[in-house]
Coordinates of C-alpha atoms and ligand atoms in Angstrom, one line a residue:
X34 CA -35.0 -21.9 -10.8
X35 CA -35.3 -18.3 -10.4
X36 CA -35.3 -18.5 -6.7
X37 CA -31.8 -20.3 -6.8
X38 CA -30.3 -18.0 -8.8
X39 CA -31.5 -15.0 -6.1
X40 CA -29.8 -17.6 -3.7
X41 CA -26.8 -17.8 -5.4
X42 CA -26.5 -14.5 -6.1
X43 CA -27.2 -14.0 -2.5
X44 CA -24.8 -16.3 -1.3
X45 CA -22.2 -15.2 -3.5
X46 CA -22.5 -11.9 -2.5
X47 CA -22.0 -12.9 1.2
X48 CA -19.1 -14.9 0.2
X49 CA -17.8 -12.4 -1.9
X50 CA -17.6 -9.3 0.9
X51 CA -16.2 -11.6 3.2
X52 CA -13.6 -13.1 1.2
X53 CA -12.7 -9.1 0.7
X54 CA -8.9 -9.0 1.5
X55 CA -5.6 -6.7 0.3
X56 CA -3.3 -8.2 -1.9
X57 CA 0.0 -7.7 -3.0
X58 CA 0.2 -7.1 -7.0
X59 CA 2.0 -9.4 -8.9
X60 CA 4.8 -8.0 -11.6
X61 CA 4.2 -11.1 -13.0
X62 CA 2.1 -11.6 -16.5
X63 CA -1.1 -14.0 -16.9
X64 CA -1.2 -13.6 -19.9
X65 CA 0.8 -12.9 -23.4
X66 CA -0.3 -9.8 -24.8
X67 CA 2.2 -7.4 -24.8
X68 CA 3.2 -5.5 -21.6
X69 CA 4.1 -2.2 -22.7
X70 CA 2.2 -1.5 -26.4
X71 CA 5.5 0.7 -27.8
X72 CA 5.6 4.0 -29.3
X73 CA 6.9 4.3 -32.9
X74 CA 7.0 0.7 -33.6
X75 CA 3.1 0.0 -32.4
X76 CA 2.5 0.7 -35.5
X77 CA 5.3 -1.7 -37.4
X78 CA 4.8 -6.1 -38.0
X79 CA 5.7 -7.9 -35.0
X80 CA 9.3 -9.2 -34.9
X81 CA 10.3 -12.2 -35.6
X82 CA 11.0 -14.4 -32.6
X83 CA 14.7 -14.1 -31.2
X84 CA 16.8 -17.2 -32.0
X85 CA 17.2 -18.4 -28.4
X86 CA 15.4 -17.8 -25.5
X87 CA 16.3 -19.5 -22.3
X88 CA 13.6 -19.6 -19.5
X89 CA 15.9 -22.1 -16.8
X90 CA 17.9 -20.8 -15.4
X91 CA 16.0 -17.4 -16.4
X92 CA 18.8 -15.8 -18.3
X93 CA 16.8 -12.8 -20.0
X94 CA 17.6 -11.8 -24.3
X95 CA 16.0 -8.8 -24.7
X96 CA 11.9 -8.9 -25.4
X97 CA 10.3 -10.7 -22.6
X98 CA 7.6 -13.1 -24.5
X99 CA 8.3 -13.5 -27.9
X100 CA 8.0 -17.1 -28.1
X101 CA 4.5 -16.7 -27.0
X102 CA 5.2 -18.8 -23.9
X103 CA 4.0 -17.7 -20.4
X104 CA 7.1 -18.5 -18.1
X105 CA 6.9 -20.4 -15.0
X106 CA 10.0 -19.3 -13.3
X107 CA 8.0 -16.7 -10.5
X108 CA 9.7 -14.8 -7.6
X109 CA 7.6 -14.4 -4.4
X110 CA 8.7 -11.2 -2.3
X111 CA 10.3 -13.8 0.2
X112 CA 12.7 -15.5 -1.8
X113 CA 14.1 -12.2 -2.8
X114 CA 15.4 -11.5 1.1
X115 CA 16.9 -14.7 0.7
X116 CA 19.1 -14.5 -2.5
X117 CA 22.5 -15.8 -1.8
X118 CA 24.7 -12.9 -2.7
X119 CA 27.0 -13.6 -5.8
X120 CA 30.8 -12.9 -5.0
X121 CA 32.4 -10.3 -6.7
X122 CA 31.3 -9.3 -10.8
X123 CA 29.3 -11.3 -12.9
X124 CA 30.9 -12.7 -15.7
X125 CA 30.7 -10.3 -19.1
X126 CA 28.1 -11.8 -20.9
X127 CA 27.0 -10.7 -24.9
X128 CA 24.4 -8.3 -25.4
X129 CA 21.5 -9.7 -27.4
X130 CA 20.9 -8.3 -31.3
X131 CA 19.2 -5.5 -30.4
X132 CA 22.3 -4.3 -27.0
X133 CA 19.6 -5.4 -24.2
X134 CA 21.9 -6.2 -21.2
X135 CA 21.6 -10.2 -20.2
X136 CA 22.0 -11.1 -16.8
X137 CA 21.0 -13.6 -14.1
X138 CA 18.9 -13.2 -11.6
X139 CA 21.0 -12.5 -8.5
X140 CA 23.7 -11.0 -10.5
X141 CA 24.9 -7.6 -9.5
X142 CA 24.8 -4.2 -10.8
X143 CA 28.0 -2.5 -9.8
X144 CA 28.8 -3.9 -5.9
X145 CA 26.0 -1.8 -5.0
X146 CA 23.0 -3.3 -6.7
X147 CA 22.0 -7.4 -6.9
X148 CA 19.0 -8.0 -9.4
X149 CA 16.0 -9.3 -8.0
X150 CA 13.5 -9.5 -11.0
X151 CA 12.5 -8.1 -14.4
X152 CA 10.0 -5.6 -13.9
X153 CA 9.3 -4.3 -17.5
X154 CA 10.7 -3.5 -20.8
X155 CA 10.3 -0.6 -23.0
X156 CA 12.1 0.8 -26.2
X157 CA 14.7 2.2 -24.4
X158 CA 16.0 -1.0 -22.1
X159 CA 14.8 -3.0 -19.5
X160 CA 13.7 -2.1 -15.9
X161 CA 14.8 -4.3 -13.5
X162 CA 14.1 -4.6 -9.7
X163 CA 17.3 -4.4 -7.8
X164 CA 18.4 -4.3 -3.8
X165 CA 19.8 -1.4 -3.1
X166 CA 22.5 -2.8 -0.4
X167 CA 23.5 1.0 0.7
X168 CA 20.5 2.3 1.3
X169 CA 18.9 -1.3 2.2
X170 CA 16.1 -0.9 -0.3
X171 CA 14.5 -2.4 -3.6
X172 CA 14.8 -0.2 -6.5
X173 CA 13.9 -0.1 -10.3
X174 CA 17.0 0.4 -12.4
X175 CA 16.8 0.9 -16.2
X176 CA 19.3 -0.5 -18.2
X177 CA 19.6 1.3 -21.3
X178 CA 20.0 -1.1 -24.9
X179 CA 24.0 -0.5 -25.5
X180 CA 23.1 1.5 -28.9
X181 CA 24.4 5.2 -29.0
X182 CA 21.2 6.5 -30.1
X183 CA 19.2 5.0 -26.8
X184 CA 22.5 5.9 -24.9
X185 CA 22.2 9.7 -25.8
X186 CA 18.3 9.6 -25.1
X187 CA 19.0 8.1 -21.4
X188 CA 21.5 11.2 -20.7
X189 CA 19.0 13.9 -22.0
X190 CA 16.4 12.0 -19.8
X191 CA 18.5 11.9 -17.3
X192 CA 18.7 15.8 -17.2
X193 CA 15.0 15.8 -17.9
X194 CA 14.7 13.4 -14.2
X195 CA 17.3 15.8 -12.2
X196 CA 15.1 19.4 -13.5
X197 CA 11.9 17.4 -12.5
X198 CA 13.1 16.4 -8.9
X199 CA 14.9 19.5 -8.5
X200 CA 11.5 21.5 -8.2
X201 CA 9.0 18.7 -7.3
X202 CA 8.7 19.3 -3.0
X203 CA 7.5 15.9 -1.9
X204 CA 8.4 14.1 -5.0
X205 CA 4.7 13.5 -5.2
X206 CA 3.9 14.0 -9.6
X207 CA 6.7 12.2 -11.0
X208 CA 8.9 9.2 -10.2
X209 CA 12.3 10.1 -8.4
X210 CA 15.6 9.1 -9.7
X211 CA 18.3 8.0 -7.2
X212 CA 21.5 7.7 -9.0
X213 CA 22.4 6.9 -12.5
X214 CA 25.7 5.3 -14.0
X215 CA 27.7 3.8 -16.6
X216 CA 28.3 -0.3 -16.5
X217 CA 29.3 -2.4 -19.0
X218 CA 28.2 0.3 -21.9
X219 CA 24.8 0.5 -20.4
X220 CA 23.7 3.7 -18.5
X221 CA 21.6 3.0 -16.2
X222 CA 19.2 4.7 -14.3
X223 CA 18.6 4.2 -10.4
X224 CA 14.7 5.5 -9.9
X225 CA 12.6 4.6 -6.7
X226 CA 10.3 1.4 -6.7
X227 CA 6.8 2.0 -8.1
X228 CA 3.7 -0.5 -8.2
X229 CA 2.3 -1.5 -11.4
X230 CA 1.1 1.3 -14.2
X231 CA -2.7 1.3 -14.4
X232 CA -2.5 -0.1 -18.1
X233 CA -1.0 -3.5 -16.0
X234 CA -3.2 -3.2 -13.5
X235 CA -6.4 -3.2 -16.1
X236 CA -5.1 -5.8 -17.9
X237 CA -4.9 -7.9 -14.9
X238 CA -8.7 -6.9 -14.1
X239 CA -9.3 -8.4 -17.1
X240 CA -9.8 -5.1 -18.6
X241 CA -12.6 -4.2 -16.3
X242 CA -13.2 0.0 -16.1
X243 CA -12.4 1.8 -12.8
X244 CA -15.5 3.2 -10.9
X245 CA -15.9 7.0 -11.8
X246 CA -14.8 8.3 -8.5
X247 CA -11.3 6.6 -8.9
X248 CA -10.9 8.1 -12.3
X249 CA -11.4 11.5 -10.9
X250 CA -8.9 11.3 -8.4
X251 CA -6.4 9.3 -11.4
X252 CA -7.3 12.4 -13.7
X253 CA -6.5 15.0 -10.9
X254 CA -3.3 13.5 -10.2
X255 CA -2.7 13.6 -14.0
X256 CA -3.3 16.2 -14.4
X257 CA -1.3 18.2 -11.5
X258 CA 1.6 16.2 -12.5
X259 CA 1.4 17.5 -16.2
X260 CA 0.7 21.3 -15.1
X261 CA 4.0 20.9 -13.7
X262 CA 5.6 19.5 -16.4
X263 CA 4.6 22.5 -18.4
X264 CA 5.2 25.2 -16.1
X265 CA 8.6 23.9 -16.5
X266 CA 8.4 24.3 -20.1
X267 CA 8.9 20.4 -20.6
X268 CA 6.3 18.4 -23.2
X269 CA 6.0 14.5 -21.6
X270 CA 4.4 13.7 -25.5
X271 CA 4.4 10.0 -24.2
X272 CA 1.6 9.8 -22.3
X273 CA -0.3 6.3 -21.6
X274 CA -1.3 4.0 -18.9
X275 CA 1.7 2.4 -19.3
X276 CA 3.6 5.6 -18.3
X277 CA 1.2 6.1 -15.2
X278 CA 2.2 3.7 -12.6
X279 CA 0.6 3.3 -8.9
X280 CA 2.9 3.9 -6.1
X281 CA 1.6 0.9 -4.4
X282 CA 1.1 -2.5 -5.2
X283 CA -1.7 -3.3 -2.4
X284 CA -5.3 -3.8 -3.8
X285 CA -9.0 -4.9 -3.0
X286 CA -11.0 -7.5 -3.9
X287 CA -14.8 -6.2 -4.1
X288 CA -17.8 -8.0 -6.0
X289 CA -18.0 -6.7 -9.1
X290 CA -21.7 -5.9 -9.4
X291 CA -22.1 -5.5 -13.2
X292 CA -21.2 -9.3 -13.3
X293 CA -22.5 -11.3 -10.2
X294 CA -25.3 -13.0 -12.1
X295 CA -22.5 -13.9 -14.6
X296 CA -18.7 -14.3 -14.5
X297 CA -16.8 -12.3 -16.9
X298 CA -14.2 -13.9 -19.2
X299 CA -12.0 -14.7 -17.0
X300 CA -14.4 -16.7 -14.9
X301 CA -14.3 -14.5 -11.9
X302 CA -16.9 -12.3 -10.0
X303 CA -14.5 -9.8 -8.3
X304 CA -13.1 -6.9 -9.9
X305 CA -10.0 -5.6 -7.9
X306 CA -9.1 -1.8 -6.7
X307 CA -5.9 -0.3 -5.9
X308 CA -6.0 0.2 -2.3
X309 CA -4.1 3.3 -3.3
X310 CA -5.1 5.8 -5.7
X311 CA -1.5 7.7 -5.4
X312 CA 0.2 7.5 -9.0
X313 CA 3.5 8.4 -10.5
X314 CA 4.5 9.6 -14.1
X315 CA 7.5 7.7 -15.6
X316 CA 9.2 7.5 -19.2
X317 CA 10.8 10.5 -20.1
X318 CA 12.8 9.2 -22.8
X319 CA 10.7 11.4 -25.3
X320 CA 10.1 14.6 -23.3
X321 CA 10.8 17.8 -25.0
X322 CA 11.7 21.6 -23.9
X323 CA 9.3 23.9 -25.6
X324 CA 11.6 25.2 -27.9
X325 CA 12.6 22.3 -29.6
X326 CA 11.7 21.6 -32.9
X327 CA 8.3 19.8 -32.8
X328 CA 7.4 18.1 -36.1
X329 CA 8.5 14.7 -35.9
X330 CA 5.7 12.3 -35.0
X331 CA 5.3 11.5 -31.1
X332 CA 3.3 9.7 -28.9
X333 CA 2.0 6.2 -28.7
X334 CA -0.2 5.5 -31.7
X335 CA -4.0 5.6 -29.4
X336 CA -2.7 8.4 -27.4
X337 CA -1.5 10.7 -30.5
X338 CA -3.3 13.8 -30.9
X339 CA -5.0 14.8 -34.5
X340 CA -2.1 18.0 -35.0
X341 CA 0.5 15.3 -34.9
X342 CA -0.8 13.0 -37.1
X343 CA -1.8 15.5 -39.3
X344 CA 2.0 17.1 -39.6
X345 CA 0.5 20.7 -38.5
X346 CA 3.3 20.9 -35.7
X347 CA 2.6 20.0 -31.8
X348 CA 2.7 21.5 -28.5
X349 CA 2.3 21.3 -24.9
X350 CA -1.8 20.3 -25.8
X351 CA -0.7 16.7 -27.1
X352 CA -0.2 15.9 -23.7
X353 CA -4.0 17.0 -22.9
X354 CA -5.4 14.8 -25.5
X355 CA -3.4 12.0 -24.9
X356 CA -5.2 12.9 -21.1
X357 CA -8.3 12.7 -22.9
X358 CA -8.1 9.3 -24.2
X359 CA -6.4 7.8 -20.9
X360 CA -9.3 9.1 -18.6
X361 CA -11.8 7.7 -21.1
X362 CA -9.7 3.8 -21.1
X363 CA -10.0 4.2 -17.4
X364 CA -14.0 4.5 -17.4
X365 CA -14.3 2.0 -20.3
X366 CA -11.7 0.0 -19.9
X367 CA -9.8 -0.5 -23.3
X368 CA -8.4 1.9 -25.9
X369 CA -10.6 4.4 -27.2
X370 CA -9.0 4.7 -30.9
X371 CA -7.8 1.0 -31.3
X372 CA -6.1 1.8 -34.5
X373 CA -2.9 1.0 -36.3
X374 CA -2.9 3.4 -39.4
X375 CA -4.1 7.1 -40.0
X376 CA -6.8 7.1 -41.9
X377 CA -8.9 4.8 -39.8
X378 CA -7.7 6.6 -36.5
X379 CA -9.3 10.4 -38.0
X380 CA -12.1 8.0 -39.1
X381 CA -12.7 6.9 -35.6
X382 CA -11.8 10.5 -33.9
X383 CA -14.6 11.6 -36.4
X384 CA -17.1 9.3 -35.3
X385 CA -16.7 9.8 -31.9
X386 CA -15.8 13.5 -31.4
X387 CA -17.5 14.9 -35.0
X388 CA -16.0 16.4 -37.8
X389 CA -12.5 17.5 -38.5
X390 CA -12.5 21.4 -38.6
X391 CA -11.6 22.2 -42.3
X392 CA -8.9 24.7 -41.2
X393 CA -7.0 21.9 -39.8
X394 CA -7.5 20.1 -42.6
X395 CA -6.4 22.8 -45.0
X396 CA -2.7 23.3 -43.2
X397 CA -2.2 19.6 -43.1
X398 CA 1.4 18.4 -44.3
X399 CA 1.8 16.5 -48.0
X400 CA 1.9 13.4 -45.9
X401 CA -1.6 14.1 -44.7
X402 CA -2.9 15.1 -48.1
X403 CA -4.0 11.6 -49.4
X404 CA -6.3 10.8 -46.4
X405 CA -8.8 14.0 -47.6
X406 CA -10.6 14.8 -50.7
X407 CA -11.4 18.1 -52.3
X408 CA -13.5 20.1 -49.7
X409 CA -10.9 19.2 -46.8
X410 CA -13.4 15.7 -46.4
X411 CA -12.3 13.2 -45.1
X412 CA -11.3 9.7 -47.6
X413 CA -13.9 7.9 -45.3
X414 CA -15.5 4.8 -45.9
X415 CA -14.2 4.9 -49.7
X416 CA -10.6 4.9 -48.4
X417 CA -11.1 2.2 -46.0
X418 CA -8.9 -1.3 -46.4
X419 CA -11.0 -3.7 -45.7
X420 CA -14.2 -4.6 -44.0
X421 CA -12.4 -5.0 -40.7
X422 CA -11.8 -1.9 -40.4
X423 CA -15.1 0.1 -41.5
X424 CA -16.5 -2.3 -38.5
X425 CA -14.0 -0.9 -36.5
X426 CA -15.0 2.9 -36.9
X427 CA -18.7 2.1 -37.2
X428 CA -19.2 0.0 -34.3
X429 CA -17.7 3.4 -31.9
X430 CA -20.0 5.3 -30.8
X431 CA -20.1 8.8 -30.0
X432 CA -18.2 10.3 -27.0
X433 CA -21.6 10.8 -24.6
X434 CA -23.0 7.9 -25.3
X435 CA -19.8 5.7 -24.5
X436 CA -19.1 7.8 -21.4
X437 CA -22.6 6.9 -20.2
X438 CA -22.6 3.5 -21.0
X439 CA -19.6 3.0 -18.2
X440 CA -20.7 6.1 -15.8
X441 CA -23.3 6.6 -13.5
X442 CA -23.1 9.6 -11.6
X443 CA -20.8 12.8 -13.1
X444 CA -21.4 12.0 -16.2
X445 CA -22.2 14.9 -17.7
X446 CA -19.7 16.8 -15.9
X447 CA -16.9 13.7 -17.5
X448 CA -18.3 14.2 -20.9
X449 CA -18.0 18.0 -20.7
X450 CA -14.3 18.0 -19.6
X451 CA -13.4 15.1 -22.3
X452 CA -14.8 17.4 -24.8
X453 CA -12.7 20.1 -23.7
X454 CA -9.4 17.4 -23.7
X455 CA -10.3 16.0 -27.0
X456 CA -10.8 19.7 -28.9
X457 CA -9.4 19.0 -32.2
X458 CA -8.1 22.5 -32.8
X459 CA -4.7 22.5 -29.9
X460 CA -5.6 26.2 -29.4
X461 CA -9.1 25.1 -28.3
X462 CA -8.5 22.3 -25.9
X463 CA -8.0 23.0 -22.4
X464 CA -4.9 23.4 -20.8
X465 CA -3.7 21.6 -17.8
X466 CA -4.5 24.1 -14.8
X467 CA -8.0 24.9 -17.0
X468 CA -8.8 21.1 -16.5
X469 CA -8.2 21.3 -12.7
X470 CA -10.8 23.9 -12.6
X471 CA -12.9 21.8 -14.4
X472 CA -16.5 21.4 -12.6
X473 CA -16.0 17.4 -12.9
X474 CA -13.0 17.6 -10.3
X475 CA -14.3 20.9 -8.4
X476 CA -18.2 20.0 -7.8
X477 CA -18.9 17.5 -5.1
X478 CA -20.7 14.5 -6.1
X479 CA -24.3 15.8 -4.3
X480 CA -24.1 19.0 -6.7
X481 CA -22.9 17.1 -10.1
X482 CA -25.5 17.1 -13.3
X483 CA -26.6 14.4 -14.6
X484 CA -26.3 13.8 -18.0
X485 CA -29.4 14.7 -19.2
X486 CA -30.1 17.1 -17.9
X487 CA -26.6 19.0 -19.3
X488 CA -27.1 19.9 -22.9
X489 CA -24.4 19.1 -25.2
X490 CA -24.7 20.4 -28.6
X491 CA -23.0 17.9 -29.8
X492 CA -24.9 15.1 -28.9
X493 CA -28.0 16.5 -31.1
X494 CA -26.4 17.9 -34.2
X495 CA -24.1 15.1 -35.0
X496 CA -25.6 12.8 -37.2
X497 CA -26.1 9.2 -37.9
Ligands
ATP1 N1 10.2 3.1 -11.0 C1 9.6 2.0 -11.5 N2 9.1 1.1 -10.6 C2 8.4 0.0 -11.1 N3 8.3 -0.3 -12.4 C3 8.9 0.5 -13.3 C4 9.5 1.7 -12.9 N4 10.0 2.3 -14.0 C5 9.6 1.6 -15.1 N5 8.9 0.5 -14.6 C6 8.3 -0.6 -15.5 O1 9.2 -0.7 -16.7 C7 8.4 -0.5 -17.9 C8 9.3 0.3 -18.9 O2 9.8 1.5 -18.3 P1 9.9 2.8 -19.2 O3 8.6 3.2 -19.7 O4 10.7 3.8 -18.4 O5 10.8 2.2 -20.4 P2 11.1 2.8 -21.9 O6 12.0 1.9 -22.5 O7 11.4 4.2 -21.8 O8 9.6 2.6 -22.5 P3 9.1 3.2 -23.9 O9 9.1 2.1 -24.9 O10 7.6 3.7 -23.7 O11 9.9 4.3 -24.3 C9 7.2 0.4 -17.3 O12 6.0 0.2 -18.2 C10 7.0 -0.3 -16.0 O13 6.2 -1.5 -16.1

């Protein structure tokens, strides 16, 4: 029996590294969870399902899968070459309830554009793939929801897209816009054709981590791209994998070694790579100029930092937490704070990082007041909802020992820079360029230290 297995796992190794190929990525979902998780209204009940939605032909109303039902119309590369071209305009065709632009596929965009696929779907509108039949190219184009509020926001990104490109030599941090125009009360915004963001690309890897020496190169990347964005005084404030998208499709197919005695969920012994580490920034819907008035809430609910939630006014370091909790997703996999609702996220940032400091505590807005008792303590487990979620904030565990559960080499030099990210205090936390200079991205692999042998304070003091 036991020799078998060896044989097996032999012989599926074999089979495995020779069955190692590139692939194109697919746009296309597998399965029904959502796509892009949404800013604001993450944290609202799901909608109801739309009255209609009609999958043949595939005439798209607004939110892709609300009906729950995977659809089976599917694109390949090749047919798109061969789409007839549709004379003249498309008929002028309602808006759904909430002003997403319908259309067919093949329709065009202006004379200049035919639409090849749906790519994604955000708050703002949809992003569509389109051919470009001037410059002979496939494009994303977002079509902004026909409501004056989204309408205003597209303009103020688009100004936001022309400063970034204006100073960007190579166009190598953030994604390049093309063109941008008004049609049928939609602007629309013409941006070069990206691959898949990295939360797409995990969820198609069945959520499986990235090795360590991808994430470093992902983090420097992020990182440069976000030093930039400050230097020119802009706050992205939106941060997420779903914002982070590769600039190629291509990937690998390599065993994945953690699972070849046993498939993972999905049944499969492969975990895929991109072939490409080289990502793009997208989404500046919500970026804001330094000055601005910065009280509102921002970010995407796992990605929001403990000064916004706690009403104490936000700056350029949201965007370094927000860091924080992507590169840790990366390594792991999933979400770090998978929460919903404020008192159970500080619950889970305080079981993982330690202790809110009290003078945070102390400046927090009315809002905030409820979640703490006297002593600037945190409401935690007595204010807890339901068993669910005290499960949910015990069963984390603290930052160095998830980071080691997913990391073999670097690992102390990882959990030393996500400390530095994930600083409660903003004027603590590192700033962009300080991260760059970080040991984990400027040490080469032969000098790194491993974990134990780096002391971290934390690890002792804190505990339980
Ligand atoms: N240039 C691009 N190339 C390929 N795909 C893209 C491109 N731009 C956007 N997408 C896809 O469309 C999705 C939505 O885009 P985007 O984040 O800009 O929309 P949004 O409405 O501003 O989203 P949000 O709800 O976060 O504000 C992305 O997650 C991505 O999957």
């Amino acid at each position: 029996m036991q020799s078998s297995v060896h044989r097996e796992k032999g012989n599926s190794i074999t089979m495995i590294l020779e069955t190692r190929r590139n692939v194109e990525f697919q746009h296309r979902n597998v399965d029904n969870r959502p796509r892009k998780r949404p800013r604001l209204t993450w944290d609202a009940a799901p909608l109801p399902p739309p009255p209609q939605t009609v999958f043949h032909p595939p005439v798209y109303y607004g939110p892709e899968f609300t009906s729950g039902v995977v659809p089976t119309f599917v694109y390949p590369n090749m047919f798109y070459n061969s789409l007839p071209p549709r004379q003249g305009s498309p008929p002028w065709r309602p808006d759904d309830k909430d002003g997403h632009f319908s259309f067919l596929v093949g329709d065009t965009l202006t004379p200049r554009y035919q639409i090849l696929s749906k790519m994604g779907e955000g708050t703002f509108g949809q992003v569509l793939e389109c051919f470009d039949n001037k410059n002979n190219e496939a494009v994303a184009i977002k079509v902004i929801r026909s409501v004056p509020k989204y309408r205003e926001a597209a303009m103020i990104e688009i100004g936001v897209l022309q400063r970034l490109s204006r100073h960007d030599v190579g166009g190598s941090r953030c994604v390049q816009i093309r063109n941008w125009f008004d049609y049928r009360n939609h602007i629309c915004i013409v941006f070069e054709k990206l691959g898949p963001s990295l939360y797409d690309f995990l969820r198609k890897n069945s959520y499986r981590s990235f090795p360590i020496d991808l994430v470093r190169e992902l983090g420097r990347q992020l990182l440069e791209s976000v030093a930039y964005m400050h230097d020119l005084r802009l706050i992205h404030t939106d941060l997420k994998p779903e914002n982070i998208l590769l600039v190629s499709s291509e990937y690998i197919k390599i065993p994945d070694y953690k699972f070849l005695s046993r498939p993972t969920r999905d049944g499969s012994y492969f975990k895929n790579l991109p072939k490409s580490s080289a990502i793009k920034l997208i989404d500046f819907g919500s970026t804001t100029l330094e000055h601005q008035d910065h009280n509102h809430i921002v970010s995407t609910r796992h990605y929001r930092a403990p000064e916004v939630i706690l009403g104490v006014g936000w700056n350029y370091p949201c965007d370094l937490w927000s860091i924080g909790c992507i590169l840790v997703e990366l390594c792991s996999g999933e979400a770090l704070f998978q929460t919903h609702e404020n008192l159970e996220h500080l619950a889970m940032m305080e079981r993982v990082l330690g202790p809110l400091p009290p003078h945070m505590v102390l400046r927090a807005d009315r809002r905030s007041d409820r979640y703490f008792r006297r002593g600037a303590k945190l409401d935690w487990p007595e204010g807890a909802t339901s068993r669910d979620s005290l499960k949910a904030v015990w069963k984390l565990p603290r930052l160095p020992n998830l980071i080691m559960q997913h990391v073999d080499h670097s690992a102390g030099d990882l959990i030393d820079l996500l400390l530095g990210l994930l600083r409660y205090d903003p004027t603590e936390r590192l700033k962009a360029r300080e991260a760059l200079n970080h040991p984990f991205f400027t040490r080469s692999r032969e000098q790194s230290i491993p974990f134990n042998q780096s002391p971290h304070p934390f690890l002792y003091n804190h505990k339980n």
